[in-house]
Amino acid sequence: MNHSNIGIDAGGTLVKVAYSNKDLIKYKLFSSHRLDEVVSWIRSSFHHPEICLTGGKQQVLANKLELPTRSILEFDATCKGVAFILKQHQLFLGDSYILANIGTGTSIHIVKNGEQQRIGGTGVGGGTLMGLSYLYSGKKDFTEIIQISRDGNRGNVDLKVSDIFEGVVPPISGDLTASNFGNIGKLSKEPPSQSDIIASIIGLIGETVVTICEQAANRFDSQSIVYIGSTFRSNPILKNIIKEYTEMRKKKPFFLEEGEFSGAVGALISLK
Ligand SMILES: Nc1ncnc2c1ncn2[C@@H]1O[C@H](COP(=O)(O)OP(=O)(O)OP(=O)(O)O)[C@@H](O)[C@H]1O
Ligand SMILES: [Mg+2]
């Protein structure tokens, strides 16, 4: 039994837990549909823990826990956690950066002098990946969906700028997507595979988020964009799409190891 501090970010899909163990931070993940598992794990693993909660499901979890808990605003917790993780990895991003959290939905923030301001978001996020993939493939398991996406060819589904500009040099990079899911000429001749479709869904999500972030970065005169959220878990395709698309837009992308636990880490360190 540990006497420990615990930070919990109970989100729309996943519950992220960060807890102190000697001088280390440890992580644990649960489904938001199985809050009882979180409760029994805490009861069996900790003795009088100090708990700080954040995220949309925090109140439901607090009611089930029947233990004293503190609370921190989700966006502040996330920003605190990101700053902590950046420092741990000795990453210094300058005066300001854009922070995009691709969770169930996507939230976008400007972080300046350690303070965050939410500047926008989009309903296109990890939940979109789950929902559209389910509609197209009948699969509900995240790991399985990502596995299927690995063999996908987006060229069978999406239309690039270079597909439109035939015989002339396009005014913008030919590698940019002109229309996600817009390659109707090819789609109608040759039905795409499940892998092609899921890879293109990931493309749609990644490129939508990058586009909003790039505009936000220009507005706030920032060069760096930090991407976090569980949608990146074991998801190299999303990471690559976002990396390449951000660089194509002349900004610097950063991905944090354990970045999906930022909110939980922020809640944890706010206890100290
Ligand atoms: N094991 C998993 N089960 C379900 N979804 C997963 C899993 N691993 C990764 N994901 C992806 O992560 C997304 C959820 O990300 P995250 O945990 O950051 O969001 P959240 O905090 O629960 O939601 P929000 O912040 O919007 O309330 C899912 O929509 C899915 O795309
Ligand atoms: Mg979240």
Coordinates of C-alpha atoms and ligand atoms in Angstrom, one line a residue:
M1 CA 0.0 0.0 0.0
N2 CA 1.4 3.4 -1.0
H3 CA 0.7 6.7 0.6
S4 CA 0.7 8.6 -2.6
N5 CA -0.4 11.6 -4.6
I6 CA -2.6 10.9 -7.6
G7 CA -3.6 13.1 -10.5
I8 CA -6.5 11.9 -12.6
D9 CA -7.8 13.3 -16.0
A10 CA -11.1 11.6 -16.5
G11 CA -11.9 12.4 -20.2
G12 CA -14.7 11.5 -22.5
T13 CA -13.1 8.3 -23.7
L14 CA -10.2 7.5 -21.4
V15 CA -9.2 8.0 -17.8
K16 CA -5.5 9.0 -17.5
V17 CA -3.8 8.5 -14.1
A18 CA -0.4 9.9 -13.0
Y19 CA 0.8 8.9 -9.6
S20 CA 3.9 9.4 -7.6
N21 CA 6.0 6.4 -6.7
K22 CA 9.1 7.3 -4.8
D23 CA 10.6 10.0 -7.0
L24 CA 9.0 8.6 -10.2
I25 CA 5.8 9.4 -11.9
K26 CA 3.9 6.3 -13.0
Y27 CA 1.0 6.2 -15.5
K28 CA -2.1 4.1 -15.8
L29 CA -5.0 4.1 -18.3
F30 CA -8.6 3.1 -17.9
S31 CA -11.7 3.3 -20.1
S32 CA -14.1 6.1 -19.1
H33 CA -16.9 3.5 -19.4
R34 CA -15.4 1.5 -16.6
L35 CA -15.0 4.0 -13.8
D36 CA -15.6 1.2 -11.2
E37 CA -12.2 -0.3 -12.2
V38 CA -10.5 3.0 -11.4
V39 CA -12.2 3.1 -8.0
S40 CA -11.2 -0.5 -7.1
W41 CA -7.7 0.0 -8.3
I42 CA -7.3 3.1 -6.1
R43 CA -8.8 1.4 -3.1
S44 CA -6.6 -1.6 -3.4
S45 CA -3.3 0.2 -4.2
F46 CA -3.2 3.3 -2.0
H47 CA -3.6 4.2 1.6
H48 CA -5.1 7.7 2.2
P49 CA -4.1 9.1 -1.1
E50 CA -4.2 12.8 -2.0
I51 CA -6.2 13.0 -5.2
C52 CA -6.7 15.8 -7.7
L53 CA -9.2 15.4 -10.5
T54 CA -9.7 17.0 -13.8
G55 CA -11.6 16.3 -17.1
G56 CA -15.3 16.1 -18.1
K57 CA -16.0 12.9 -16.2
Q58 CA -14.4 14.1 -12.9
Q59 CA -17.6 14.6 -11.0
V60 CA -19.0 11.1 -11.9
L61 CA -15.7 9.6 -10.7
A62 CA -15.6 11.8 -7.5
N63 CA -19.1 10.6 -6.6
K64 CA -18.0 6.9 -7.0
L65 CA -14.7 7.4 -5.2
E66 CA -16.2 8.5 -1.9
L67 CA -12.8 9.9 -0.9
P68 CA -11.8 13.6 -0.4
T69 CA -10.6 15.0 -3.7
R70 CA -9.4 18.2 -5.1
S71 CA -10.1 19.6 -8.6
I72 CA -8.3 21.6 -11.2
L73 CA -9.6 23.2 -14.4
E74 CA -8.9 20.8 -17.3
F75 CA -7.1 23.3 -19.6
D76 CA -4.9 24.6 -16.7
A77 CA -4.0 21.1 -15.7
T78 CA -3.1 20.2 -19.3
C79 CA -1.0 23.3 -19.7
K80 CA 0.8 22.7 -16.4
G81 CA 1.5 19.1 -17.4
V82 CA 2.8 20.0 -20.8
A83 CA 5.2 22.6 -19.3
F84 CA 6.4 20.0 -16.8
I85 CA 7.0 17.3 -19.5
L86 CA 8.7 19.8 -21.8
K87 CA 11.1 20.8 -18.9
Q88 CA 11.8 17.1 -18.1
H89 CA 12.8 16.6 -21.7
Q90 CA 14.8 19.8 -21.7
L91 CA 12.7 21.2 -24.6
F92 CA 12.6 25.0 -24.7
L93 CA 10.1 26.3 -27.2
G94 CA 10.6 30.0 -26.9
D95 CA 8.1 32.7 -25.8
S96 CA 5.0 31.0 -26.9
Y97 CA 3.6 27.9 -28.6
I98 CA 0.4 26.4 -29.8
L99 CA -0.9 23.4 -27.9
A100 CA -3.3 21.0 -29.6
N101 CA -4.9 18.3 -27.6
I102 CA -6.4 15.6 -29.9
G103 CA -8.7 13.8 -27.5
T104 CA -12.2 12.7 -28.2
G105 CA -12.6 16.2 -29.6
T106 CA -9.8 18.6 -30.2
S107 CA -8.9 21.7 -28.1
I108 CA -6.4 24.3 -29.2
H109 CA -4.6 26.7 -26.9
I110 CA -1.9 29.4 -27.0
V111 CA 0.6 29.1 -24.2
K112 CA 2.5 32.3 -23.4
N113 CA 4.6 32.9 -20.3
G114 CA 3.3 29.7 -18.7
E115 CA -0.4 30.8 -19.1
Q116 CA -2.8 29.1 -21.5
Q117 CA -5.7 30.6 -23.3
R118 CA -8.1 28.4 -25.3
I119 CA -8.3 29.8 -28.7
G120 CA -10.4 27.3 -30.5
G121 CA -11.1 23.7 -31.3
T122 CA -12.8 21.3 -33.6
G123 CA -15.2 18.4 -33.2
V124 CA -12.8 16.5 -35.5
G125 CA -10.7 14.4 -33.2
G126 CA -10.1 10.9 -31.8
G127 CA -13.8 10.3 -31.5
T128 CA -14.2 11.0 -35.2
L129 CA -11.6 8.4 -35.9
M130 CA -13.5 5.9 -33.8
G131 CA -16.9 6.7 -35.2
L132 CA -16.1 7.0 -38.9
S133 CA -13.9 3.8 -38.7
Y134 CA -16.8 2.0 -37.1
L135 CA -19.2 3.1 -39.8
Y136 CA -16.8 2.0 -42.6
S137 CA -15.4 -1.2 -41.1
G138 CA -17.6 -2.3 -38.2
K139 CA -14.5 -2.3 -35.9
K140 CA -14.6 -0.7 -32.5
D141 CA -11.2 -1.6 -31.1
F142 CA -8.7 1.3 -31.3
T143 CA -5.6 -0.9 -31.7
E144 CA -7.3 -3.0 -34.4
I145 CA -8.4 0.2 -36.3
I146 CA -4.9 1.6 -36.2
Q147 CA -3.4 -1.8 -37.3
I148 CA -5.7 -1.8 -40.4
S149 CA -4.7 1.8 -41.3
R150 CA -1.1 0.8 -41.6
D151 CA -1.5 -0.7 -45.1
G152 CA -3.7 2.0 -46.4
N153 CA -3.1 4.1 -49.5
R154 CA -4.6 7.6 -49.2
G155 CA -4.0 8.1 -52.9
N156 CA -7.0 5.9 -53.6
V157 CA -9.4 8.2 -51.6
D158 CA -7.9 11.7 -51.4
L159 CA -7.3 14.3 -54.0
K160 CA -4.0 16.1 -54.0
V161 CA -3.4 19.6 -55.4
S162 CA -1.1 17.9 -58.0
D163 CA -4.0 15.7 -59.2
I164 CA -5.9 18.9 -60.1
F165 CA -3.1 20.9 -61.8
E166 CA -2.3 18.9 -64.9
G167 CA 0.5 20.2 -67.1
V168 CA 1.0 23.4 -65.1
V169 CA 2.9 24.1 -61.9
P170 CA 0.4 24.5 -59.1
P171 CA 0.4 27.9 -57.1
I172 CA 0.7 25.9 -53.9
S173 CA 2.6 22.7 -53.0
G174 CA 1.2 19.8 -55.1
D175 CA 1.6 17.6 -52.1
L176 CA -1.1 19.4 -50.1
T177 CA -4.4 17.7 -50.0
A178 CA -6.9 19.5 -52.3
S179 CA -9.8 17.5 -51.1
N180 CA -10.0 14.8 -48.3
F181 CA -12.1 11.9 -49.7
G182 CA -12.4 14.0 -52.9
N183 CA -10.8 11.5 -55.4
I184 CA -14.2 10.6 -56.7
G185 CA -12.8 9.7 -60.2
K186 CA -10.7 6.9 -58.6
L187 CA -13.3 6.0 -55.9
S188 CA -16.0 5.4 -58.4
K189 CA -13.8 3.2 -60.6
E190 CA -12.1 1.2 -57.9
P191 CA -13.6 0.8 -54.5
P192 CA -11.0 1.6 -51.8
S193 CA -10.0 -1.0 -49.2
Q194 CA -10.8 -0.7 -45.5
S195 CA -7.2 0.2 -45.0
D196 CA -7.3 3.0 -47.6
I197 CA -10.5 4.4 -46.0
I198 CA -9.2 4.4 -42.4
A199 CA -5.8 5.9 -43.4
S200 CA -7.8 8.6 -45.1
I201 CA -9.9 9.2 -42.0
I202 CA -6.7 9.7 -40.1
G203 CA -5.5 12.1 -42.8
L204 CA -8.7 14.1 -42.6
I205 CA -8.3 14.4 -38.8
G206 CA -4.6 15.2 -38.9
E207 CA -4.8 17.8 -41.7
T208 CA -7.9 19.5 -40.2
V209 CA -6.1 19.9 -36.9
V210 CA -2.8 21.1 -38.5
T211 CA -4.7 23.7 -40.7
I212 CA -6.4 25.2 -37.6
C213 CA -3.1 25.2 -35.6
E214 CA -1.2 26.8 -38.4
Q215 CA -3.7 29.6 -38.6
A216 CA -3.6 30.0 -34.8
A217 CA 0.2 30.0 -34.9
N218 CA 0.3 32.8 -37.5
R219 CA -2.2 34.8 -35.5
F220 CA -0.2 34.6 -32.4
D221 CA 3.2 34.8 -34.1
S222 CA 4.3 31.3 -32.8
Q223 CA 6.6 28.9 -34.6
S224 CA 6.0 25.8 -32.5
I225 CA 3.0 23.5 -32.2
V226 CA 2.9 20.8 -29.5
Y227 CA 0.5 17.9 -30.2
I228 CA -0.8 15.7 -27.4
G229 CA -3.8 13.4 -26.8
S230 CA -4.4 9.6 -26.7
T231 CA -5.2 9.6 -30.4
F232 CA -1.5 9.5 -30.9
R233 CA -1.1 6.2 -28.9
S234 CA 0.6 3.6 -31.1
N235 CA -0.6 5.7 -34.1
P236 CA 2.5 6.4 -36.3
I237 CA 0.3 7.3 -39.3
L238 CA -1.3 10.2 -37.5
K239 CA 2.0 11.3 -36.1
N240 CA 3.6 11.3 -39.6
I241 CA 0.8 13.0 -41.3
I242 CA 0.8 15.8 -38.7
K243 CA 4.6 16.1 -38.7
E244 CA 4.8 16.3 -42.4
Y245 CA 1.8 18.6 -42.8
T246 CA 3.0 21.0 -40.0
E247 CA 6.5 21.2 -41.6
M248 CA 4.9 21.7 -45.0
R249 CA 3.2 24.7 -43.4
K250 CA 6.6 25.9 -42.2
K251 CA 5.9 25.3 -38.4
K252 CA 7.8 23.1 -36.0
P253 CA 5.8 20.1 -34.6
F254 CA 6.5 18.6 -31.2
F255 CA 5.2 15.3 -29.9
L256 CA 5.6 14.5 -26.2
E257 CA 6.3 11.0 -24.9
E258 CA 3.5 10.4 -22.4
G259 CA 1.9 13.6 -23.7
E260 CA -1.6 12.1 -23.4
F261 CA -1.0 12.1 -19.6
S262 CA -0.4 15.9 -19.5
G263 CA -3.8 16.6 -17.8
A264 CA -3.1 13.9 -15.2
V265 CA 0.4 15.1 -14.6
G266 CA -0.8 18.7 -14.2
A267 CA -3.4 17.5 -11.6
L268 CA -0.7 15.5 -9.8
I269 CA 1.8 18.3 -9.6
S270 CA -0.8 20.8 -8.5
L271 CA -1.0 18.7 -5.2
K272 CA 2.5 19.6 -4.3
Ligands
LIG1 N1 -7.5 2.1 -25.7 C1 -8.2 3.0 -26.3 N2 -9.6 3.0 -26.3 C2 -10.3 3.9 -26.9 N3 -9.7 5.0 -27.6 C3 -8.4 5.1 -27.6 C4 -7.6 4.1 -27.0 N4 -6.3 4.4 -27.2 C5 -6.3 5.6 -27.9 N5 -7.5 6.0 -28.2 C6 -7.9 7.2 -29.0 O1 -7.8 8.3 -28.1 C7 -8.9 9.1 -28.1 C8 -9.2 9.7 -26.8 O2 -8.1 10.6 -26.5 P1 -8.0 11.2 -25.0 O3 -7.8 10.2 -24.0 O4 -6.9 12.2 -25.1 O5 -9.4 11.9 -24.9 P2 -10.3 12.2 -23.6 O6 -9.5 13.0 -22.6 O7 -10.9 10.9 -23.2 O8 -11.4 13.1 -24.3 P3 -11.8 14.6 -24.1 O9 -10.5 15.4 -23.6 O10 -12.2 15.1 -25.4 O11 -12.9 14.6 -23.1 C9 -10.0 8.2 -28.6 O12 -11.1 8.9 -29.3 C10 -9.3 7.3 -29.6 O13 -9.2 7.8 -30.8
MG2 MG -8.9 15.0 -22.5

